PDB file of C-alpha atoms in Angstrom:
ATOM      1  CA  MET A   8      77.063 121.296  74.963  1.00  0.00           C
ATOM      2  CA  ALA A   9      80.776 120.666  74.967  1.00  0.00           C
ATOM      3  CA  SER A  10      82.302 117.222  75.074  1.00  0.00           C
ATOM      4  CA  PHE A  11      85.524 116.126  76.667  1.00  0.00           C
ATOM      5  CA  THR A  12      87.510 112.977  75.968  1.00  0.00           C
ATOM      6  CA  CYS A  13      90.488 111.897  78.028  1.00  0.00           C
ATOM      7  CA  ASN A  14      92.625 108.823  77.536  1.00  0.00           C
ATOM      8  CA  PHE A  15      94.683 107.694  80.511  1.00  0.00           C
ATOM      9  CA  PRO A  16      97.832 105.688  79.858  1.00  0.00           C
ATOM     10  CA  ALA A  17      97.481 102.082  81.034  1.00  0.00           C
ATOM     11  CA  ASP A  18     100.608 102.422  83.208  1.00  0.00           C
ATOM     12  CA  LEU A  19      99.110 105.372  85.080  1.00  0.00           C
ATOM     13  CA  GLU A  20      95.951 103.415  85.855  1.00  0.00           C
ATOM     14  CA  LYS A  21      98.024 100.470  87.137  1.00  0.00           C
ATOM     15  CA  GLN A  22     100.093 102.782  89.337  1.00  0.00           C
ATOM     16  CA  LEU A  23      96.996 104.433  90.790  1.00  0.00           C
ATOM     17  CA  LEU A  24      95.491 101.039  91.613  1.00  0.00           C
ATOM     18  CA  ALA A  25      98.780  99.986  93.215  1.00  0.00           C
ATOM     19  CA  LEU A  26      98.744 103.138  95.348  1.00  0.00           C
ATOM     20  CA  GLN A  27      95.205 102.351  96.424  1.00  0.00           C
ATOM     21  CA  ARG A  28      96.249  98.830  97.491  1.00  0.00           C
ATOM     22  CA  ALA A  29      99.240 100.193  99.403  1.00  0.00           C
ATOM     23  CA  GLY A  30      96.952 102.573 101.290  1.00  0.00           C
ATOM     24  CA  GLU A  31      95.032  99.750 102.955  1.00  0.00           C
ATOM     25  CA  ASP A  32      95.409  99.229 106.707  1.00  0.00           C
ATOM     26  CA  ALA A  33      97.406  95.983 106.515  1.00  0.00           C
ATOM     27  CA  ALA A  34      99.781  97.402 103.907  1.00  0.00           C
ATOM     28  CA  LEU A  35     100.342 100.577 105.929  1.00  0.00           C
ATOM     29  CA  GLY A  36     101.088  98.459 108.992  1.00  0.00           C
ATOM     30  CA  ASN A  37     103.717  96.503 107.056  1.00  0.00           C
ATOM     31  CA  ILE A  38     105.301  99.682 105.699  1.00  0.00           C
ATOM     32  CA  LEU A  39     105.515 101.283 109.146  1.00  0.00           C
ATOM     33  CA  ALA A  40     106.801  98.053 110.703  1.00  0.00           C
ATOM     34  CA  ALA A  41     109.699  98.053 108.233  1.00  0.00           C
ATOM     35  CA  GLY A  42     110.685 101.563 109.304  1.00  0.00           C
ATOM     36  CA  GLY A  43     110.196 100.728 112.970  1.00  0.00           C
ATOM     37  CA  ALA A  44     112.535  97.755 112.674  1.00  0.00           C
ATOM     38  CA  GLU A  45     115.300 100.040 111.411  1.00  0.00           C
ATOM     39  CA  VAL A  46     114.752 102.519 114.258  1.00  0.00           C
ATOM     40  CA  GLU A  47     114.728  99.634 116.751  1.00  0.00           C
ATOM     41  CA  LYS A  48     118.052  98.348 115.410  1.00  0.00           C
ATOM     42  CA  GLN A  49     119.622 101.815 115.661  1.00  0.00           C
ATOM     43  CA  MET A  50     118.201 102.378 119.148  1.00  0.00           C
ATOM     44  CA  LYS A  51     119.565  99.085 120.448  1.00  0.00           C
ATOM     45  CA  GLY A  52     122.965  99.888 118.940  1.00  0.00           C
ATOM     46  CA  GLN A  53     123.125 103.330 120.537  1.00  0.00           C
ATOM     47  CA  LEU A  54     121.851 102.174 123.915  1.00  0.00           C
ATOM     48  CA  SER A  55     124.275  99.258 124.131  1.00  0.00           C
ATOM     49  CA  SER A  56     127.140 101.668 124.849  1.00  0.00           C
ATOM     50  CA  HIS A  57     125.219 102.878 127.930  1.00  0.00           C
ATOM     51  CA  ARG A  58     124.489  99.359 129.061  1.00  0.00           C
ATOM     52  CA  ASP A  59     124.479  98.558 132.760  1.00  0.00           C
ATOM     53  CA  THR A  60     122.498  95.344 133.129  1.00  0.00           C
ATOM     54  CA  GLY A  61     121.112  95.179 129.595  1.00  0.00           C
ATOM     55  CA  SER A  62     117.482  95.237 130.699  1.00  0.00           C
ATOM     56  CA  MET A  63     116.806  98.532 128.915  1.00  0.00           C
ATOM     57  CA  VAL A  64     118.497  97.482 125.663  1.00  0.00           C
ATOM     58  CA  ASN A  65     116.722  94.139 125.610  1.00  0.00           C
ATOM     59  CA  SER A  66     113.332  95.748 126.260  1.00  0.00           C
ATOM     60  CA  VAL A  67     113.315  97.989 123.151  1.00  0.00           C
ATOM     61  CA  LYS A  68     110.297  97.135 121.019  1.00  0.00           C
ATOM     62  CA  THR A  69     108.257  98.666 118.198  1.00  0.00           C
ATOM     63  CA  THR A  70     104.490  98.781 118.627  1.00  0.00           C
ATOM     64  CA  LYS A  71     102.007  97.639 116.004  1.00  0.00           C
ATOM     65  CA  ALA A  72     100.660 100.335 113.721  1.00  0.00           C
ATOM     66  CA  ALA A  73      97.887 102.406 115.248  1.00  0.00           C
ATOM     67  CA  LYS A  74      95.778 105.254 113.911  1.00  0.00           C
ATOM     68  CA  ASN A  75      94.794 108.553 115.484  1.00  0.00           C
ATOM     69  CA  ASP A  76      93.358 111.789 114.080  1.00  0.00           C
ATOM     70  CA  LYS A  77      96.712 112.638 112.462  1.00  0.00           C
ATOM     71  CA  GLY A  78      97.222 109.284 110.728  1.00  0.00           C
ATOM     72  CA  TYR A  79      99.023 105.989 111.252  1.00  0.00           C
ATOM     73  CA  PHE A  80     102.079 105.609 113.482  1.00  0.00           C
ATOM     74  CA  VAL A  81     104.352 103.183 115.313  1.00  0.00           C
ATOM     75  CA  VAL A  82     106.389 103.839 118.453  1.00  0.00           C
ATOM     76  CA  THR A  83     109.818 102.385 119.204  1.00  0.00           C
ATOM     77  CA  ARG A  84     110.714 102.567 122.887  1.00  0.00           C
ATOM     78  CA  PRO A  85     112.016 100.648 125.887  1.00  0.00           C
ATOM     79  CA  THR A  86     109.251  98.781 127.698  1.00  0.00           C
ATOM     80  CA  GLY A  87     108.845  97.224 131.126  1.00  0.00           C
ATOM     81  CA  LYS A  88     110.925  97.521 134.298  1.00  0.00           C
ATOM     82  CA  ASP A  89     114.242  96.165 135.510  1.00  0.00           C
ATOM     83  CA  ALA A  90     114.735  93.889 138.522  1.00  0.00           C
ATOM     84  CA  LYS A  91     114.772  96.910 140.872  1.00  0.00           C
ATOM     85  CA  GLY A  92     111.434  98.173 139.549  1.00  0.00           C
ATOM     86  CA  VAL A  93     112.819 101.120 137.565  1.00  0.00           C
ATOM     87  CA  ARG A  94     110.977 101.673 134.276  1.00  0.00           C
ATOM     88  CA  ASN A  95     113.198 101.303 131.237  1.00  0.00           C
ATOM     89  CA  MET A  96     111.607 104.332 129.546  1.00  0.00           C
ATOM     90  CA  GLU A  97     112.527 106.354 132.630  1.00  0.00           C
ATOM     91  CA  LYS A  98     116.159 105.290 132.207  1.00  0.00           C
ATOM     92  CA  LEU A  99     116.071 106.495 128.596  1.00  0.00           C
ATOM     93  CA  ALA A 100     114.702 109.863 129.736  1.00  0.00           C
ATOM     94  CA  TYR A 101     117.508 110.157 132.301  1.00  0.00           C
ATOM     95  CA  LEU A 102     120.086 109.356 129.621  1.00  0.00           C
ATOM     96  CA  HIS A 103     118.642 111.884 127.199  1.00  0.00           C
ATOM     97  CA  TYR A 104     117.926 114.794 129.557  1.00  0.00           C
ATOM     98  CA  GLY A 105     120.369 114.028 132.370  1.00  0.00           C
ATOM     99  CA  THR A 106     119.941 114.307 136.130  1.00  0.00           C
ATOM    100  CA  SER A 107     121.619 116.285 138.884  1.00  0.00           C
ATOM    101  CA  LYS A 108     124.306 113.565 139.019  1.00  0.00           C
ATOM    102  CA  GLN A 109     124.497 112.654 135.323  1.00  0.00           C
ATOM    103  CA  ARG A 110     124.984 114.909 132.339  1.00  0.00           C
ATOM    104  CA  ALA A 111     122.581 114.844 129.409  1.00  0.00           C
ATOM    105  CA  THR A 112     123.603 112.793 126.365  1.00  0.00           C
ATOM    106  CA  GLY A 113     120.872 113.731 123.878  1.00  0.00           C
ATOM    107  CA  ILE A 114     120.745 110.087 122.845  1.00  0.00           C
ATOM    108  CA  VAL A 115     117.187 110.177 121.461  1.00  0.00           C
ATOM    109  CA  THR A 116     118.145 112.947 119.033  1.00  0.00           C
ATOM    110  CA  LYS A 117     121.175 110.922 117.923  1.00  0.00           C
ATOM    111  CA  ILE A 118     119.028 107.827 117.381  1.00  0.00           C
ATOM    112  CA  VAL A 119     116.457 109.728 115.325  1.00  0.00           C
ATOM    113  CA  ASN A 120     119.085 111.432 113.175  1.00  0.00           C
ATOM    114  CA  ARG A 121     121.024 108.237 112.510  1.00  0.00           C
ATOM    115  CA  ALA A 122     117.975 106.054 111.866  1.00  0.00           C
ATOM    116  CA  GLU A 123     116.082 108.407 109.563  1.00  0.00           C
ATOM    117  CA  THR A 124     117.733 107.512 106.255  1.00  0.00           C
ATOM    118  CA  SER A 125     117.649 103.743 106.733  1.00  0.00           C
ATOM    119  CA  ALA A 126     114.067 103.836 108.052  1.00  0.00           C
ATOM    120  CA  VAL A 127     112.851 105.853 105.069  1.00  0.00           C
ATOM    121  CA  LYS A 128     114.623 103.489 102.660  1.00  0.00           C
ATOM    122  CA  ALA A 129     113.098 100.449 104.385  1.00  0.00           C
ATOM    123  CA  MET A 130     109.622 101.995 104.262  1.00  0.00           C
ATOM    124  CA  GLN A 131     110.087 102.897 100.578  1.00  0.00           C
ATOM    125  CA  ALA A 132     111.098  99.320  99.776  1.00  0.00           C
ATOM    126  CA  ALA A 133     108.106  97.977 101.738  1.00  0.00           C
ATOM    127  CA  PHE A 134     105.800 100.427  99.931  1.00  0.00           C
ATOM    128  CA  GLU A 135     107.071  99.303  96.529  1.00  0.00           C
ATOM    129  CA  LYS A 136     106.584  95.677  97.561  1.00  0.00           C
ATOM    130  CA  GLU A 137     103.035  96.332  98.822  1.00  0.00           C
ATOM    131  CA  ALA A 138     102.134  98.385  95.748  1.00  0.00           C
ATOM    132  CA  GLY A 139     103.685  95.858  93.384  1.00  0.00           C
ATOM    133  CA  LEU A 140     105.882  98.458  91.713  1.00  0.00           C
TER     134      LEU A 140
END
């Protein structure tokens, strides 16, 4: 019979335990919420230049973390309707894709591209806080 001995550095064991803690549901929710807050801030900033009544800009919210078969996620989007009954998400779709009377702006693509770096940094900082690194 052969024998095998392996000594793990203490720092590696601490880091692995920290990663395990950060993978818990509550920690993942906090990490995703930090990224969602950055996307929400960018979305409100971009939409404010297309502001008519402000109902769409004021309705932008980030959902709580949810889980599906692909993993955890949050969604940042306009919610609700304005005083005329028009859904705010519908207005965002019209802005992004355009209509027969309004040209497309591609605003969702702009929001995603501009928010990516700050959202990733915010999630990294939240991960390090949750993991205790």
